[in-house]
mmCIF file of C-alpha atoms and ligand atoms in Angstrom:
data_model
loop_
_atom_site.group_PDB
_atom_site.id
_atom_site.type_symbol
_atom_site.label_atom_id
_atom_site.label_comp_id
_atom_site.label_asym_id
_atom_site.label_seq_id
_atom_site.Cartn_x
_atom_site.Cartn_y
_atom_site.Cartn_z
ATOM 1 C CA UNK X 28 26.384 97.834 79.891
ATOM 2 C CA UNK X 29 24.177 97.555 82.351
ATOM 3 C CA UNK X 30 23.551 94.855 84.757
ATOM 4 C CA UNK X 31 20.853 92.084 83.306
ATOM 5 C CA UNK X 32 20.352 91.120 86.894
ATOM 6 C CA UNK X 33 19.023 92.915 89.367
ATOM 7 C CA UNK X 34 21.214 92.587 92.774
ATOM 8 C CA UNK X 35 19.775 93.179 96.271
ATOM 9 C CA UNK X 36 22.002 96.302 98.109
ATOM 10 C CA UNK X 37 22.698 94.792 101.899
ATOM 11 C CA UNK X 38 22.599 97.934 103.139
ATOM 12 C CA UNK X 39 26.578 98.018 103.248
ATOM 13 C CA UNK X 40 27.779 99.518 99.957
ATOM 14 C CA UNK X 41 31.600 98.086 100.754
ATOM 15 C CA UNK X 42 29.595 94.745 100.877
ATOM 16 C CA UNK X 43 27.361 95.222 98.051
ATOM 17 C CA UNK X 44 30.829 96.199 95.878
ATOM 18 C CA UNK X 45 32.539 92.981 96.855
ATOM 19 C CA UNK X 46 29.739 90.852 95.967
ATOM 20 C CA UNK X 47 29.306 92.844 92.410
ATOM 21 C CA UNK X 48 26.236 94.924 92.969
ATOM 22 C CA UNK X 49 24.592 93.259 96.028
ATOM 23 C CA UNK X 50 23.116 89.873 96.453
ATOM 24 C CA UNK X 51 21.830 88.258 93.617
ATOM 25 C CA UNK X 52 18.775 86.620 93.213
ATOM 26 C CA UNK X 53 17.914 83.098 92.484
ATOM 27 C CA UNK X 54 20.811 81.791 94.341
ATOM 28 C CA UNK X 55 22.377 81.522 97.734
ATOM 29 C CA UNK X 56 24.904 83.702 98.873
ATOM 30 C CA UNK X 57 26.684 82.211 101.947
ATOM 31 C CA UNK X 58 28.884 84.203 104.805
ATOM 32 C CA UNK X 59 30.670 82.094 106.868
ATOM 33 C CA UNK X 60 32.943 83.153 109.391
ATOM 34 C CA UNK X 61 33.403 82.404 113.221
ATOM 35 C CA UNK X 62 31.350 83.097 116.444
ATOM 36 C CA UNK X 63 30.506 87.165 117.035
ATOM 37 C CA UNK X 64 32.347 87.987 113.507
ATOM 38 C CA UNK X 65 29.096 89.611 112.697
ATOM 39 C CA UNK X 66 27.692 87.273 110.137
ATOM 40 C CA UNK X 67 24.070 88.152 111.735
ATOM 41 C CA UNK X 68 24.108 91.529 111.931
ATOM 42 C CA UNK X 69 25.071 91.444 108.314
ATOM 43 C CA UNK X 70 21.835 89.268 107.605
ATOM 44 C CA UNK X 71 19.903 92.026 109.244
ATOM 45 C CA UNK X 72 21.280 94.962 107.769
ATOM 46 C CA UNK X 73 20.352 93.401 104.484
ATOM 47 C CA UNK X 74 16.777 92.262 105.738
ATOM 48 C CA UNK X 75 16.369 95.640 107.378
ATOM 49 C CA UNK X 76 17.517 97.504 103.637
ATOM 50 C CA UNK X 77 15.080 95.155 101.708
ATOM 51 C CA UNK X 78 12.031 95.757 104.316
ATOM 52 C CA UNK X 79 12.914 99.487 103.665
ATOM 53 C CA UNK X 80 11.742 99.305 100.162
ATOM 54 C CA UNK X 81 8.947 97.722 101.254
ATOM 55 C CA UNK X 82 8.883 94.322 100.570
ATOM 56 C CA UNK X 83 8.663 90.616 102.644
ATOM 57 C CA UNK X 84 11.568 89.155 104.510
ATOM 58 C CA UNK X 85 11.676 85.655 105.820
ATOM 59 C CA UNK X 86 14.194 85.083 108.421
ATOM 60 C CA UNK X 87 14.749 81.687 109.659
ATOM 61 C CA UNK X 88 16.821 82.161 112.945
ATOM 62 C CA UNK X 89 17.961 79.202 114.219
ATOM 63 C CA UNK X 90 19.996 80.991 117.439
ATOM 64 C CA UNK X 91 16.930 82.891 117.873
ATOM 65 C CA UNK X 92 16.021 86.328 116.579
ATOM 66 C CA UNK X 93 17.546 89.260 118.663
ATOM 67 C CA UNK X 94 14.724 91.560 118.522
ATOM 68 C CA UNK X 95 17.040 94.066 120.137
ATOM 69 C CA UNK X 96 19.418 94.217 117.893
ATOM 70 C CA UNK X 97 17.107 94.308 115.048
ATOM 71 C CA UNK X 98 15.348 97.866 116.414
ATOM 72 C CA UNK X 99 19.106 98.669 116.686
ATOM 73 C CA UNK X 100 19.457 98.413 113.282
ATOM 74 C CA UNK X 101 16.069 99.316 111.575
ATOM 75 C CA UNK X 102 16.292 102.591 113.939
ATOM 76 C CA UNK X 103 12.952 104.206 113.297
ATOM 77 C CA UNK X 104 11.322 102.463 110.771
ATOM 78 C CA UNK X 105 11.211 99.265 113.353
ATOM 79 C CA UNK X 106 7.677 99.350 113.731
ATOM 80 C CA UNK X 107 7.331 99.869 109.482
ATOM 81 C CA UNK X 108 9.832 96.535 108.881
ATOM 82 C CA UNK X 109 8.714 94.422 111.472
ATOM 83 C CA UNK X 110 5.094 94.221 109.135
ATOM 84 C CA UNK X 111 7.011 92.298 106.715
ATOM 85 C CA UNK X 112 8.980 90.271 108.427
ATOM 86 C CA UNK X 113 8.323 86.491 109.089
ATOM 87 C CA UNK X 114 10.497 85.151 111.668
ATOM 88 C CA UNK X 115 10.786 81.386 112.139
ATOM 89 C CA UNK X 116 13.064 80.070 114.876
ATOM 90 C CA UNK X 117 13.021 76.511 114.464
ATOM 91 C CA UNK X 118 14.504 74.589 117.325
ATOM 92 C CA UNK X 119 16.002 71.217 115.578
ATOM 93 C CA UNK X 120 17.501 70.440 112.313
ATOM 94 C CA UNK X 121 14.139 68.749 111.433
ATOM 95 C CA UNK X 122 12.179 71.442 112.093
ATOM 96 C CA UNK X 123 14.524 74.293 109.807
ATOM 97 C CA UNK X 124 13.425 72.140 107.018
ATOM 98 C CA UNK X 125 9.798 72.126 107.631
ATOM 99 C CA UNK X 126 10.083 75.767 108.183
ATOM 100 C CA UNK X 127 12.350 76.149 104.743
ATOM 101 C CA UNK X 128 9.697 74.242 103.024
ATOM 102 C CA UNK X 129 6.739 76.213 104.838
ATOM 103 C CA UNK X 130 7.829 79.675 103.929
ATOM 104 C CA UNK X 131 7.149 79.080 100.219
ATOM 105 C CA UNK X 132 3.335 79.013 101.272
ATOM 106 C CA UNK X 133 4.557 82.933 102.432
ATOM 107 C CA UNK X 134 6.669 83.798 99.528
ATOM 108 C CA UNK X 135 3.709 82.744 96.991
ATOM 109 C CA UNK X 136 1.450 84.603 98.724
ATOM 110 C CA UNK X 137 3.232 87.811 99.471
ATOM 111 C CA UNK X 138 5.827 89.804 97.739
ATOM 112 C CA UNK X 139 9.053 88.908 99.751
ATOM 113 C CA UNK X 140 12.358 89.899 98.445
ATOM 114 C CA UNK X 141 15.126 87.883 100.347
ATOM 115 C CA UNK X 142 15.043 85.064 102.669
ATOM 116 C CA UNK X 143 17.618 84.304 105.342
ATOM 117 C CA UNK X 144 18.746 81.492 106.703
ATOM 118 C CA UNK X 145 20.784 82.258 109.593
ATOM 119 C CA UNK X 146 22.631 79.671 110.417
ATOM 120 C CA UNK X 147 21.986 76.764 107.998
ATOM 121 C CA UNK X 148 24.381 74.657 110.354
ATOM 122 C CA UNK X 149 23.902 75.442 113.646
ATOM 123 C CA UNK X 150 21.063 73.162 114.488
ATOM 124 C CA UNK X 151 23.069 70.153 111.902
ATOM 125 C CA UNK X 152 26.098 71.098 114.130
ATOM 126 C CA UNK X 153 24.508 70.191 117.574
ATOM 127 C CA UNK X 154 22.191 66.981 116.549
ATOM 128 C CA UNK X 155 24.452 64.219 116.823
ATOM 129 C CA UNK X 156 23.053 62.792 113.545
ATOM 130 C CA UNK X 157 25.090 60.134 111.916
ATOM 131 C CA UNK X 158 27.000 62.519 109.653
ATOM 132 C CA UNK X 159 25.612 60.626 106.179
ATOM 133 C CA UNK X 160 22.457 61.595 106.970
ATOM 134 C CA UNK X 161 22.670 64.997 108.663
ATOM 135 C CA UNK X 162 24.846 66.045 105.254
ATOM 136 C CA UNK X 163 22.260 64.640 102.675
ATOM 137 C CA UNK X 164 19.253 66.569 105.121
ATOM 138 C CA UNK X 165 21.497 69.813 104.955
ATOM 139 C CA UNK X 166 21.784 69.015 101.310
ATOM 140 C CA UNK X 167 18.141 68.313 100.703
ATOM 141 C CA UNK X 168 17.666 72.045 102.771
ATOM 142 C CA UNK X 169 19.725 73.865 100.289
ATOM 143 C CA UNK X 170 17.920 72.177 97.532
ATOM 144 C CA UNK X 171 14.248 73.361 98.587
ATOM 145 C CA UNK X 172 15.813 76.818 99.165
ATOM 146 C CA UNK X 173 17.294 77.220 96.236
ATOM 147 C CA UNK X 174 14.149 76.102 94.313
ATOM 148 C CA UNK X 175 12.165 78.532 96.149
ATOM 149 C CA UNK X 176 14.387 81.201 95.096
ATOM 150 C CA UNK X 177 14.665 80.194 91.608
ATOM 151 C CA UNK X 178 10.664 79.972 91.672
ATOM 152 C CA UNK X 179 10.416 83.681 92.845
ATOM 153 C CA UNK X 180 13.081 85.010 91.461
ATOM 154 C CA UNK X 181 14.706 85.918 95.231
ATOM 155 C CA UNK X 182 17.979 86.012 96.547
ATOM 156 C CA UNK X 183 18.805 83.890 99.529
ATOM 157 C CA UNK X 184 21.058 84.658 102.545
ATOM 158 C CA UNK X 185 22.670 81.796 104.798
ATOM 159 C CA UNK X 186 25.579 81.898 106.866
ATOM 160 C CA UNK X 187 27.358 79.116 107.891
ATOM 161 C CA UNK X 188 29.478 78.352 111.038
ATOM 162 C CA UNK X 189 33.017 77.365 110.801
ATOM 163 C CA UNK X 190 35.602 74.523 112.375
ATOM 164 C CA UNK X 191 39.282 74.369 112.173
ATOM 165 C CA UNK X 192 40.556 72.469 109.142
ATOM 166 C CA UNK X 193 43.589 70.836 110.899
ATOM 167 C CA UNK X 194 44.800 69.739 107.086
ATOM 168 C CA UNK X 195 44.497 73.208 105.871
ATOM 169 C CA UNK X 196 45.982 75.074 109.104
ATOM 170 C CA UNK X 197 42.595 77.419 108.380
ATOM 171 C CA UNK X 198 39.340 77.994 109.473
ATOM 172 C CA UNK X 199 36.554 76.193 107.109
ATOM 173 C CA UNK X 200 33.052 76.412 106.625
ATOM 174 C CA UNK X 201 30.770 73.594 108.241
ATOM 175 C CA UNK X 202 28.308 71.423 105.906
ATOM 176 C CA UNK X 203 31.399 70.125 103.524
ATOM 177 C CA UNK X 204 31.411 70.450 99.800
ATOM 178 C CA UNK X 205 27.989 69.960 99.216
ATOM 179 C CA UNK X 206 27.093 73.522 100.641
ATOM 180 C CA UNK X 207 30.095 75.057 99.087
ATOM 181 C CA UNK X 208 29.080 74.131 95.679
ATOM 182 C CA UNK X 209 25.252 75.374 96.058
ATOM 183 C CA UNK X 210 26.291 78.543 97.268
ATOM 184 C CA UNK X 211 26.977 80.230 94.401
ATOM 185 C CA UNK X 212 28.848 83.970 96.265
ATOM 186 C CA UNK X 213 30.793 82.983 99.597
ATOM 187 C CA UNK X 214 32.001 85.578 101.879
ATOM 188 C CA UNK X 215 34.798 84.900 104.839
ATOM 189 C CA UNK X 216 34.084 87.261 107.873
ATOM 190 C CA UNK X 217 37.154 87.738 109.952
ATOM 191 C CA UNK X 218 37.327 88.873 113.277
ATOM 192 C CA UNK X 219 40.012 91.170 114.139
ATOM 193 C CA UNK X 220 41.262 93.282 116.881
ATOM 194 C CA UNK X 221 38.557 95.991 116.547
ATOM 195 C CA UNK X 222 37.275 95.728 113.153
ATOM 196 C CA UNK X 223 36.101 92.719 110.720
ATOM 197 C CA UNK X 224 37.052 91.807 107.560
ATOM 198 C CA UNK X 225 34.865 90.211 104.829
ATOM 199 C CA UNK X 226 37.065 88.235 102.108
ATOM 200 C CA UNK X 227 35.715 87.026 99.139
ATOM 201 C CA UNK X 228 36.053 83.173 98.814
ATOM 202 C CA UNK X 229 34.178 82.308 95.933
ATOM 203 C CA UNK X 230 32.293 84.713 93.341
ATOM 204 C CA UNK X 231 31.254 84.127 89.889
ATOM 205 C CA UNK X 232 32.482 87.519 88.745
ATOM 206 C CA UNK X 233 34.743 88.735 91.578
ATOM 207 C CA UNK X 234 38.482 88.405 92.148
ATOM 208 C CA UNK X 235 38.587 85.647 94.801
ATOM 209 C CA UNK X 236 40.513 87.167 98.179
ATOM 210 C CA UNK X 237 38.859 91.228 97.462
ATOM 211 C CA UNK X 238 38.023 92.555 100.618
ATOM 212 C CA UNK X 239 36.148 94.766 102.691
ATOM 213 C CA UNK X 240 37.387 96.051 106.288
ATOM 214 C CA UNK X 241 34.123 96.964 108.639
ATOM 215 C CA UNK X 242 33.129 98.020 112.326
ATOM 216 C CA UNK X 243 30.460 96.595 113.992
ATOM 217 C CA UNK X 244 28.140 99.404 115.763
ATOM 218 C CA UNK X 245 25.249 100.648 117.687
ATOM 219 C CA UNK X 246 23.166 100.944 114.816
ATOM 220 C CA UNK X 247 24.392 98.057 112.531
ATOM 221 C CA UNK X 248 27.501 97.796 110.227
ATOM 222 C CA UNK X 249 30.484 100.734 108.676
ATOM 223 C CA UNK X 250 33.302 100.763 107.121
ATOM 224 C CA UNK X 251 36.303 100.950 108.695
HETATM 225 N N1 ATP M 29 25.197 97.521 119.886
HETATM 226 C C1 ATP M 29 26.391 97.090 119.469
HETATM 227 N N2 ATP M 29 27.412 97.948 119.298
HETATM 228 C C2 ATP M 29 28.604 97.527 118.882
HETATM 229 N N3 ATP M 29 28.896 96.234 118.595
HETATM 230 C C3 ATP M 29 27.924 95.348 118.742
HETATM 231 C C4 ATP M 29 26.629 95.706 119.181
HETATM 232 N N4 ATP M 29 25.870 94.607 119.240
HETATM 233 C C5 ATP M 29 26.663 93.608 118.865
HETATM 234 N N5 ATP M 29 27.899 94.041 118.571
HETATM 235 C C6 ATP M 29 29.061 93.252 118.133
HETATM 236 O O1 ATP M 29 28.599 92.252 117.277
HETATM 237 C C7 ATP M 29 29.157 90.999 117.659
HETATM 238 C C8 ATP M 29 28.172 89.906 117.327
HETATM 239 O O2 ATP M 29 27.941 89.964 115.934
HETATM 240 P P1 ATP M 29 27.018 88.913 115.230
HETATM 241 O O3 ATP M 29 25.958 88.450 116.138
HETATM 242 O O4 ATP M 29 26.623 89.510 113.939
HETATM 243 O O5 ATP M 29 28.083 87.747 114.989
HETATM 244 P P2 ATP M 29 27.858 86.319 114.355
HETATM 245 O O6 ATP M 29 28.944 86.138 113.371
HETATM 246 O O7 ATP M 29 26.474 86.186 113.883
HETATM 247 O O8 ATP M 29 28.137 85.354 115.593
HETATM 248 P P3 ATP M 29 27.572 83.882 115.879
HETATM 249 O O9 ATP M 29 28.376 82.947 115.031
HETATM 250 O O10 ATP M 29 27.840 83.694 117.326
HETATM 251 O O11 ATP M 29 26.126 83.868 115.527
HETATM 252 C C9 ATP M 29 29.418 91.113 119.120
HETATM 253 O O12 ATP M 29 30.493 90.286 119.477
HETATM 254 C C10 ATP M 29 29.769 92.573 119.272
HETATM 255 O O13 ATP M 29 31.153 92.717 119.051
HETATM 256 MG MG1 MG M 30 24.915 84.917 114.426
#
């Protein structure tokens, strides 16, 4: 039978098989993982395969957008996917949700097919908010997202930054169980000695703990 949905391929087939197809829309597909694990450059070699076909990406890069690496990755069509992209770079916690609520003005106006959110905790990690109130603006982040993409019928890409669960002797994702449950496909990305390792932590329709073993590269993202 064939797929009701139609997934967005990240331009990593290992990746789109372990999340089913690709990413889907009208929900938010989180990879968390630790620093230089390669969480980005998987954002971009998804926003670099959607601006291929042709259609809008916003990417809200809180860490700053590495040009570089993204002409690393879109090669030569650079100068072709860099019309459709709209970067935002807020620079506080307030500010990513002005610019998550913003881009809808973009998304109704265009044709955009995914938008990124890389990192939704980044900026909430550094402001020493009370923690209350940084979770329930996090929270209320997700929510606009996710209403955006339900609106347009888009997928949406966050990663999320991770801390050491002393209780759980493992590495968790930041932004507690309230971004965990709106993030409806989470992928682990493990950094190894020489290669990386996306795990499957929670899928709707995937075995939980599948896996995918990748090199990061000049030019983006392979299998190992
Ligand atoms: N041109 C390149 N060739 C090979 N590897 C590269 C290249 N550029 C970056 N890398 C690798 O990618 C890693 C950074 O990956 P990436 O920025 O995607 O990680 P991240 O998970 O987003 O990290 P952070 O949490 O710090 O944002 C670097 O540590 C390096 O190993
Ligand atoms: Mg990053």
């Amino acid at each position: 039978m064939e797929d009701a949905v139609k997934k967005i391929s990240t331009g990593a087939s290992g990746l789109d098989t372990l999340l089913g197809g690709g990413i889907e829309p009208r929900m938010i597909t989180q990879f968390f993982g630790e620093a230089g694990s390669g969480k980005s450059t998987l954002c971009m070699t998804a926003a670099v395969s959607v601006l291929r076909k042709g259609l809008g990406v916003v990417y809200i890069d809180s860490e700053g957008f590495s040009i570089e690496r993204f002409s690393q990755i879109a090669g030569a069509s650079t100068e072709e996917c860099a019309k459709h992209l709209y970067v935002f770079e807020p620079a506080t916690f307030a500010e990513q949700g002005l610019m998550i609520s913003e881009s809808e003005q973009l998304i109704k106006s265009g044709t955009a097919g995914l938008i990124v959110l890389d990192s939704a905790t980044a900026l909430y990690r550094v402001e020493q908010m009370d923690t209350k109130d940084a979770l329930s603006m996090l929270s209320r982040q997700m929510m606009v997202l996710l209403g955006i993409a339900k609106r347009y019928d888009i997928p949406v890409l966050i990663t999320n930054q991770v801390f050491m669960d002393i209780d759980h002797h493992r590495l968790s994702g930041l932004g507690g169980t309230a971004l965990s449950h709106i993030s409806k496909a989470i992928i682990r990305v493990e950094k190894h000695e020489g290669f990386r390792r996306a795990v499957v932590s929670k899928h709707r329709s995937r075995p939980e703990g599948m896996s995918w073993e990748f090199v990061l590269t000049g030019t983006g993202v392979r299998d190992r």
